[in-house]
CSV table of C-alpha atoms in Angstrom, one decimal:
chain,number,residue,atom,x,y,z
A,1,MET,CA,-13.6,16.1,-16.0
A,2,GLY,CA,-9.9,15.6,-15.0
A,3,ILE,CA,-8.9,14.2,-11.6
A,4,ASP,CA,-7.5,17.6,-10.6
A,5,ASN,CA,-11.0,19.1,-11.0
A,6,ILE,CA,-12.8,16.6,-8.8
A,7,LYS,CA,-13.8,18.1,-5.5
A,8,LEU,CA,-13.8,15.0,-3.4
A,9,LYS,CA,-13.1,15.3,0.3
A,10,ILE,CA,-13.3,12.0,2.2
A,11,GLY,CA,-13.5,12.2,6.0
A,12,LYS,CA,-13.0,15.0,8.4
A,13,LEU,CA,-9.3,15.2,9.1
A,14,PRO,CA,-7.0,17.5,7.1
A,15,SER,CA,-4.7,15.9,4.6
A,16,GLY,CA,-0.9,16.4,4.3
A,17,GLU,CA,0.8,18.7,1.8
A,18,ASN,CA,0.6,16.3,-1.1
A,19,ASN,CA,-2.0,13.9,0.3
A,20,LEU,CA,0.4,11.0,-0.1
A,21,ILE,CA,2.1,8.5,2.2
A,22,THR,CA,5.3,10.4,1.5
A,23,ASP,CA,4.0,13.3,3.6
A,24,VAL,CA,5.5,11.3,6.4
A,25,LYS,CA,9.0,12.8,6.3
A,26,GLY,CA,11.7,10.6,4.8
A,27,ILE,CA,9.5,8.1,3.0
A,28,LYS,CA,10.0,7.8,-0.8
A,29,VAL,CA,8.1,5.7,-3.4
A,30,GLY,CA,9.4,4.6,-6.8
A,31,HIS,CA,7.8,2.6,-9.7
A,32,LYS,CA,9.0,0.5,-12.6
A,33,THR,CA,6.1,0.2,-15.1
A,34,LEU,CA,5.9,-2.6,-17.7
A,35,ASP,CA,3.2,-1.6,-20.1
A,36,ASN,CA,3.4,-3.0,-23.6
A,37,GLY,CA,0.5,-4.9,-25.3
A,38,LYS,CA,-0.3,-8.0,-23.2
A,39,ILE,CA,2.3,-7.0,-20.6
A,40,LYS,CA,0.6,-4.9,-17.9
A,41,THR,CA,2.7,-5.3,-14.7
A,42,GLY,CA,5.5,-3.8,-12.8
A,43,VAL,CA,7.2,-3.0,-9.4
A,44,THR,CA,6.5,-0.4,-6.7
A,45,ALA,CA,9.1,0.2,-4.0
A,46,ILE,CA,8.4,2.0,-0.7
A,47,ILE,CA,11.6,3.3,1.0
A,48,PRO,CA,10.9,3.8,4.7
A,49,HIS,CA,13.7,6.4,5.4
A,50,SER,CA,16.7,7.9,3.7
A,51,ASP,CA,19.4,6.2,5.9
A,52,ASN,CA,20.5,2.6,6.1
A,53,ILE,CA,17.3,0.7,6.9
A,54,PHE,CA,19.2,-2.5,7.9
A,55,LYS,CA,21.3,-0.7,10.4
A,56,GLU,CA,18.5,1.6,11.6
A,57,LYS,CA,15.4,-0.5,11.6
A,58,LEU,CA,11.8,0.8,12.2
A,59,MET,CA,9.1,-0.6,14.5
A,60,CYS,CA,6.7,-2.5,12.4
A,61,SER,CA,3.7,-4.9,12.4
A,62,SER,CA,1.6,-6.7,9.9
A,63,TYR,CA,-2.0,-7.8,9.9
A,64,VAL,CA,-3.6,-10.5,7.7
A,65,ILE,CA,-7.2,-9.6,7.0
A,66,ASN,CA,-7.7,-12.5,4.7
A,67,GLY,CA,-4.8,-14.8,3.9
A,68,PHE,CA,-5.1,-15.7,0.3
A,69,GLY,CA,-1.7,-14.2,-0.5
A,70,LYS,CA,1.9,-15.0,-1.2
A,71,SER,CA,3.8,-12.3,0.7
A,72,ILE,CA,7.4,-12.7,2.0
A,73,GLY,CA,8.8,-11.3,5.3
A,74,LEU,CA,5.7,-11.1,7.5
A,75,VAL,CA,6.7,-13.9,9.9
A,76,GLN,CA,9.8,-12.1,11.0
A,77,ILE,CA,8.1,-8.7,11.1
A,78,ASP,CA,5.6,-10.0,13.6
A,79,GLU,CA,8.2,-11.9,15.7
A,80,LEU,CA,10.7,-9.1,16.0
A,81,GLY,CA,8.5,-6.1,15.4
A,82,THR,CA,10.9,-4.4,13.0
A,83,LEU,CA,11.3,-3.5,9.4
A,84,GLU,CA,14.8,-3.7,7.9
A,85,THR,CA,14.4,-3.4,4.1
A,86,PRO,CA,12.3,-1.4,1.6
A,87,ILE,CA,8.9,-2.9,0.9
A,88,ILE,CA,8.4,-4.2,-2.7
A,89,LEU,CA,5.0,-4.6,-4.4
A,90,THR,CA,4.5,-6.6,-7.6
A,91,ASN,CA,2.4,-9.4,-9.2
A,92,THR,CA,1.8,-12.8,-7.6
A,93,LEU,CA,4.2,-14.8,-9.8
A,94,SER,CA,7.0,-12.3,-9.5
A,95,VAL,CA,7.4,-12.4,-5.7
A,96,GLY,CA,10.4,-14.7,-5.9
A,97,THR,CA,12.2,-12.6,-8.4
A,98,CYS,CA,11.6,-9.4,-6.4
A,99,SER,CA,12.7,-11.1,-3.2
A,100,THR,CA,16.0,-12.1,-4.8
A,101,ALA,CA,16.5,-8.6,-6.2
A,102,LEU,CA,15.8,-7.0,-2.9
A,103,ILE,CA,18.3,-9.3,-1.1
A,104,LYS,CA,20.9,-8.4,-3.7
A,105,TYR,CA,20.2,-4.8,-3.2
A,106,MET,CA,20.6,-5.2,0.6
A,107,LEU,CA,23.8,-7.2,0.3
A,108,LYS,CA,25.3,-4.5,-1.9
A,109,GLU,CA,24.4,-1.8,0.7
A,110,ASN,CA,25.6,-3.9,3.7
A,111,GLU,CA,28.8,-6.0,3.3
A,112,ASP,CA,28.3,-7.4,6.8
A,113,ILE,CA,25.1,-9.3,6.0
A,114,GLY,CA,25.7,-13.0,6.1
A,115,VAL,CA,29.3,-12.6,7.1
A,116,THR,CA,29.8,-10.8,10.4
A,117,THR,CA,26.1,-10.6,11.2
A,118,GLY,CA,22.9,-12.4,10.4
A,119,THR,CA,20.9,-12.5,7.2
A,120,VAL,CA,18.2,-10.1,6.1
A,121,ASN,CA,14.4,-10.2,6.0
A,122,PRO,CA,13.1,-9.0,2.6
A,123,VAL,CA,9.5,-7.8,2.5
A,124,VAL,CA,7.6,-8.4,-0.8
A,125,CYS,CA,3.8,-8.3,-1.2
A,126,GLU,CA,1.6,-9.0,-4.2
A,127,CYS,CA,-1.7,-9.0,-6.0
A,128,ASN,CA,-2.8,-11.0,-9.0
A,129,ASP,CA,-2.8,-8.9,-12.2
A,130,GLY,CA,-3.6,-11.9,-14.4
A,131,TYR,CA,-6.8,-10.5,-15.8
A,132,LEU,CA,-5.0,-7.7,-17.7
A,133,ASN,CA,-1.4,-9.0,-17.6
A,134,ASP,CA,0.0,-12.1,-19.2
A,135,ILE,CA,1.2,-13.2,-15.8
A,136,ARG,CA,2.6,-16.5,-17.0
A,137,GLY,CA,5.2,-14.5,-19.0
A,138,LEU,CA,7.1,-13.6,-15.9
A,139,TYR,CA,8.2,-10.3,-17.3
A,140,VAL,CA,9.3,-8.7,-14.1
A,141,LYS,CA,13.1,-8.9,-13.8
A,142,GLU,CA,15.6,-8.2,-11.0
A,143,GLU,CA,16.7,-4.9,-12.7
A,144,ASP,CA,13.1,-3.7,-12.5
A,145,VAL,CA,13.3,-3.8,-8.8
A,146,PHE,CA,16.6,-1.9,-8.7
A,147,GLU,CA,15.1,0.7,-11.0
A,148,ALA,CA,12.0,1.1,-8.8
A,149,ILE,CA,14.2,1.6,-5.7
A,150,GLU,CA,16.6,4.1,-7.4
A,151,SER,CA,13.7,6.1,-8.9
A,152,ALA,CA,12.0,6.6,-5.5
A,153,LYS,CA,11.1,10.1,-4.5
A,154,SER,CA,8.6,12.0,-2.3
A,155,GLU,CA,6.2,12.9,-5.2
A,156,PHE,CA,5.1,9.9,-7.2
A,157,GLN,CA,2.4,8.8,-9.6
A,158,GLU,CA,-0.8,7.0,-8.6
A,159,GLY,CA,-3.1,4.8,-10.7
A,160,ASN,CA,-2.0,2.2,-13.3
A,161,VAL,CA,1.8,2.6,-12.7
A,162,GLY,CA,4.4,0.2,-11.2
A,163,ALA,CA,2.8,-2.8,-9.5
A,164,GLY,CA,-0.6,-1.2,-10.2
A,165,THR,CA,-0.3,-1.3,-14.0
A,166,GLY,CA,-2.4,-4.4,-14.4
A,167,MET,CA,-4.6,-4.3,-11.4
A,168,SER,CA,-8.4,-4.1,-11.3
A,169,CYS,CA,-10.6,-2.7,-8.5
A,170,TYR,CA,-14.4,-3.2,-8.4
A,171,HIS,CA,-14.1,-4.5,-12.0
A,172,LEU,CA,-12.8,-1.1,-13.0
A,173,LYS,CA,-9.2,-0.1,-13.4
A,174,GLY,CA,-7.3,-0.1,-10.0
A,175,GLY,CA,-3.7,0.2,-9.0
A,176,ILE,CA,-1.6,2.4,-6.8
A,177,GLY,CA,-3.4,4.9,-4.5
A,178,SER,CA,-2.3,7.0,-1.6
A,179,ALA,CA,-3.5,9.5,1.0
A,180,SER,CA,-2.4,11.2,4.2
A,181,ARG,CA,-4.0,12.8,7.3
A,182,ILE,CA,-2.7,15.2,9.9
A,183,ILE,CA,-3.3,14.5,13.6
A,184,LYS,CA,-2.5,16.9,16.3
A,185,LEU,CA,-0.9,15.5,19.5
A,186,ASP,CA,0.5,17.7,22.3
A,187,ASP,CA,0.0,20.8,20.1
A,188,LYS,CA,2.2,19.3,17.4
A,189,ASN,CA,1.2,18.0,14.0
A,190,TYR,CA,1.9,14.4,13.1
A,191,THR,CA,1.2,12.6,9.8
A,192,ILE,CA,-0.3,9.2,9.0
A,193,GLY,CA,-0.3,8.0,5.4
A,194,SER,CA,-1.3,5.0,3.4
A,195,LEU,CA,-0.5,3.4,0.1
A,196,VAL,CA,-2.6,0.7,-1.5
A,197,LEU,CA,-2.2,-1.8,-4.3
A,198,SER,CA,-5.9,-2.2,-5.1
A,199,ASN,CA,-7.1,-5.3,-6.9
A,200,PHE,CA,-10.5,-6.4,-5.4
A,201,GLY,CA,-14.2,-5.9,-5.4
A,202,LEU,CA,-17.4,-6.3,-7.5
A,203,LYS,CA,-18.6,-3.4,-9.5
A,204,GLU,CA,-22.1,-3.3,-8.1
A,205,ASP,CA,-20.6,-2.9,-4.5
A,206,LEU,CA,-18.6,0.2,-5.2
A,207,ILE,CA,-19.2,3.1,-2.8
A,208,VAL,CA,-17.5,6.5,-3.3
A,209,ASP,CA,-17.8,8.8,-0.3
A,210,GLY,CA,-21.1,7.3,0.7
A,211,ILE,CA,-22.5,7.2,-2.9
A,212,LYS,CA,-23.5,3.8,-4.2
A,213,VAL,CA,-21.7,4.4,-7.5
A,214,GLY,CA,-21.6,0.7,-8.5
A,215,GLU,CA,-25.4,0.4,-8.4
A,216,LYS,CA,-25.6,3.5,-10.6
A,217,ILE,CA,-23.2,2.0,-13.2
A,218,LEU,CA,-25.2,-1.2,-13.6
A,219,GLU,CA,-28.6,-2.4,-12.4
A,220,ARG,CA,-27.3,-6.0,-11.7
A,221,GLU,CA,-24.5,-8.2,-13.0
A,222,ASN,CA,-24.1,-11.9,-12.9
A,223,GLU,CA,-23.2,-13.2,-9.5
A,224,GLU,CA,-19.4,-13.6,-9.2
A,225,LEU,CA,-17.0,-14.5,-6.5
A,226,GLU,CA,-14.7,-12.0,-4.9
A,227,LYS,CA,-11.2,-13.2,-5.8
A,228,GLY,CA,-9.3,-10.0,-5.6
A,229,SER,CA,-6.7,-8.7,-3.2
A,230,ILE,CA,-5.3,-5.5,-1.7
A,231,ILE,CA,-2.0,-4.6,-0.1
A,232,ILE,CA,-2.1,-1.7,2.4
A,233,ILE,CA,1.0,0.0,3.6
A,234,LEU,CA,0.5,2.3,6.6
A,235,ALA,CA,3.2,4.8,7.7
A,236,THR,CA,3.4,7.4,10.4
A,237,ASP,CA,5.8,9.6,12.3
A,238,ILE,CA,3.7,9.1,15.5
A,239,PRO,CA,5.7,7.1,18.0
A,240,LEU,CA,3.9,3.8,18.1
A,241,ASN,CA,5.3,0.4,19.2
A,242,GLU,CA,4.7,-2.8,17.3
A,243,ARG,CA,1.6,-3.7,19.3
A,244,GLN,CA,0.0,-0.3,18.7
A,245,LEU,CA,0.9,-0.6,15.0
A,246,LYS,CA,-1.0,-3.8,14.8
A,247,ARG,CA,-3.9,-2.2,16.5
A,248,ILE,CA,-4.1,0.6,13.9
A,249,ALA,CA,-3.6,-2.1,11.1
A,250,LYS,CA,-6.7,-3.8,12.4
A,251,ARG,CA,-8.8,-0.7,11.6
A,252,VAL,CA,-8.0,-1.0,7.8
A,253,PRO,CA,-11.0,-3.2,7.1
A,254,ILE,CA,-13.3,-0.4,8.1
A,255,GLY,CA,-11.8,1.9,5.4
A,256,LEU,CA,-12.1,-0.9,2.9
A,257,ALA,CA,-15.8,-1.6,3.8
A,258,ARG,CA,-16.6,2.1,3.3
A,259,THR,CA,-15.7,1.6,-0.4
A,260,GLY,CA,-17.9,-1.5,-0.6
A,261,SER,CA,-15.5,-4.4,0.1
A,262,HIS,CA,-16.8,-7.5,1.8
A,263,ILE,CA,-13.3,-9.2,1.9
A,264,GLY,CA,-14.1,-12.4,0.0
A,265,ASN,CA,-12.9,-15.9,0.6
A,266,GLY,CA,-10.4,-15.7,-2.3
A,267,SER,CA,-9.0,-12.3,-1.3
A,268,GLY,CA,-5.5,-11.7,-0.1
A,269,ASP,CA,-5.7,-8.6,2.1
A,270,ILE,CA,-2.4,-7.7,3.9
A,271,VAL,CA,-1.5,-4.7,6.0
A,272,ILE,CA,2.0,-3.6,6.9
A,273,ALA,CA,2.2,-0.7,9.3
A,274,PHE,CA,5.4,1.1,10.5
A,275,SER,CA,6.5,4.2,12.4
A,276,THR,CA,9.5,6.3,11.6
A,277,ALA,CA,9.6,7.8,15.1
A,278,ASN,CA,11.9,5.3,16.7
A,279,ARG,CA,15.1,3.9,15.2
A,280,ILE,CA,16.1,0.4,16.3
A,281,LYS,CA,19.9,0.1,15.9
A,282,HIS,CA,21.2,-3.2,14.5
A,283,TYR,CA,24.4,-2.7,16.4
A,284,GLU,CA,22.9,-1.3,19.6
A,285,THR,CA,25.5,-1.2,22.4
A,286,SER,CA,23.2,-0.4,25.4
A,287,ASP,CA,21.4,-3.1,27.3
A,288,ILE,CA,18.4,-0.8,27.9
A,289,VAL,CA,17.1,1.6,25.2
A,290,ASN,CA,14.5,4.4,25.5
A,291,ILE,CA,11.5,4.3,23.1
A,292,LYS,CA,8.6,6.8,22.9
A,293,VAL,CA,5.1,5.5,22.6
A,294,LEU,CA,1.7,7.0,22.2
A,295,ASN,CA,-0.7,7.4,25.1
A,296,GLU,CA,-3.2,4.8,24.3
A,297,ASN,CA,-6.1,6.8,25.7
A,298,ILE,CA,-6.0,9.0,22.6
A,299,ILE,CA,-5.3,6.3,20.0
A,300,ASP,CA,-8.9,6.8,18.6
A,301,LYS,CA,-7.5,9.8,16.7
A,302,VAL,CA,-5.1,7.6,14.9
A,303,PHE,CA,-7.8,5.0,14.2
A,304,ARG,CA,-9.8,7.7,12.4
A,305,GLY,CA,-6.8,8.8,10.4
A,306,VAL,CA,-6.2,5.2,9.2
A,307,ILE,CA,-9.8,4.7,8.2
A,308,GLU,CA,-10.0,7.9,6.2
A,309,CYS,CA,-6.6,7.3,4.6
A,310,VAL,CA,-7.4,3.8,3.4
A,311,GLU,CA,-10.8,4.8,2.1
A,312,GLU,CA,-9.4,7.7,0.1
A,313,SER,CA,-6.4,5.7,-1.1
A,314,VAL,CA,-8.7,3.0,-2.7
A,315,ILE,CA,-10.8,5.6,-4.5
A,316,SER,CA,-7.6,7.6,-5.5
A,317,SER,CA,-6.1,4.4,-7.1
A,318,MET,CA,-9.2,4.3,-9.3
A,319,LEU,CA,-9.6,8.0,-10.1
A,320,HIS,CA,-5.9,8.1,-11.1
A,321,SER,CA,-6.1,5.1,-13.4
A,322,ASN,CA,-6.9,5.1,-17.1
A,323,GLU,CA,-9.0,2.7,-19.2
A,324,THR,CA,-6.8,-0.3,-20.0
A,325,ILE,CA,-7.0,-3.1,-22.6
A,326,GLY,CA,-4.5,-5.9,-21.8
A,327,ALA,CA,-3.9,-9.6,-22.3
A,328,PHE,CA,-6.6,-11.6,-24.1
A,329,GLU,CA,-8.3,-8.2,-25.1
A,330,HIS,CA,-9.6,-7.9,-21.5
A,331,LYS,CA,-10.7,-4.4,-20.7
A,332,ARG,CA,-11.1,-2.4,-17.5
A,333,GLU,CA,-12.8,1.0,-17.7
A,334,SER,CA,-11.7,4.0,-15.6
A,335,LEU,CA,-13.9,5.2,-12.8
A,336,LYS,CA,-13.3,8.7,-14.4
A,337,LYS,CA,-15.8,7.6,-17.0
A,338,TYR,CA,-18.5,7.7,-14.4
A,339,ILE,CA,-17.4,10.9,-12.7
A,340,ASP,CA,-20.9,12.4,-12.9
A,341,TYR,CA,-22.1,9.8,-10.5
A,342,ILE,CA,-19.5,10.9,-7.9
A,343,VAL,CA,-19.6,14.7,-8.0
A,344,LYS,CA,-22.3,15.9,-5.6
């Protein structure tokens, strides 16, 4: 049964038009996939809006669920509360290359950086694709980052593409997954979306929409340690300040737990959350600026949207992925093989 024929509805809230993070107007996502024999890796770029992100920053926050990770840019995000570059996802050993490429991209777009104004805070996150990818080969190059950025659009592929090419989830094939939810506030529809790079979990723990699929796939497997990771990007057009963004980021573990995650000791689980509702000008001339924020008494609606988005994004990353044989003849089956366990 193909993915388009799977009638899977996670949660209660309605999804956006494409059920992707890009349902938040202005956001685009692009991939560069490197898939050739033992090479199973790539780059995924999230473009926060269509204008100059350095000159018109967005309010942003990050949250480290478990810190076994090698991300770049989180310190400044949490200190200043803003996002000023695209977000790049890749494999663990390619973070440096991607950071350099992103800096070069920003320098090209902004001749003032490092000359008449300060430097720039590149944001790069990673998961370890070393089970399927020959990660020591360092195959990701700077031009792959440029191509991922330039290819970004509102409709994009999920599954084993871009940074998700070599990722594993619940010992099945993982990768890029996304979802969105619509939330009504003051009689107006707003959107919250998520994108995940899934690379975590033990097969026996997998839960799909409340069904213990992992237990159905195998009776028991040898005890293993949870060494995986997941990067979660949250985006919304709801006006949230950086503190409120951190609050919604803290609800991500609930969505992960609904898929069976226990967030292991060796897991790198990082959330970046941003809102497109307020623009923070780099060259602001006013001493006082006006910023809209959500009435916190109704933030529970947003919490629910986050939880549903993250849960569905993880499952979507698996249902959109194909069986993969990579480096060292390592193999990951697709969750689609076990679709009969999911369809109620």
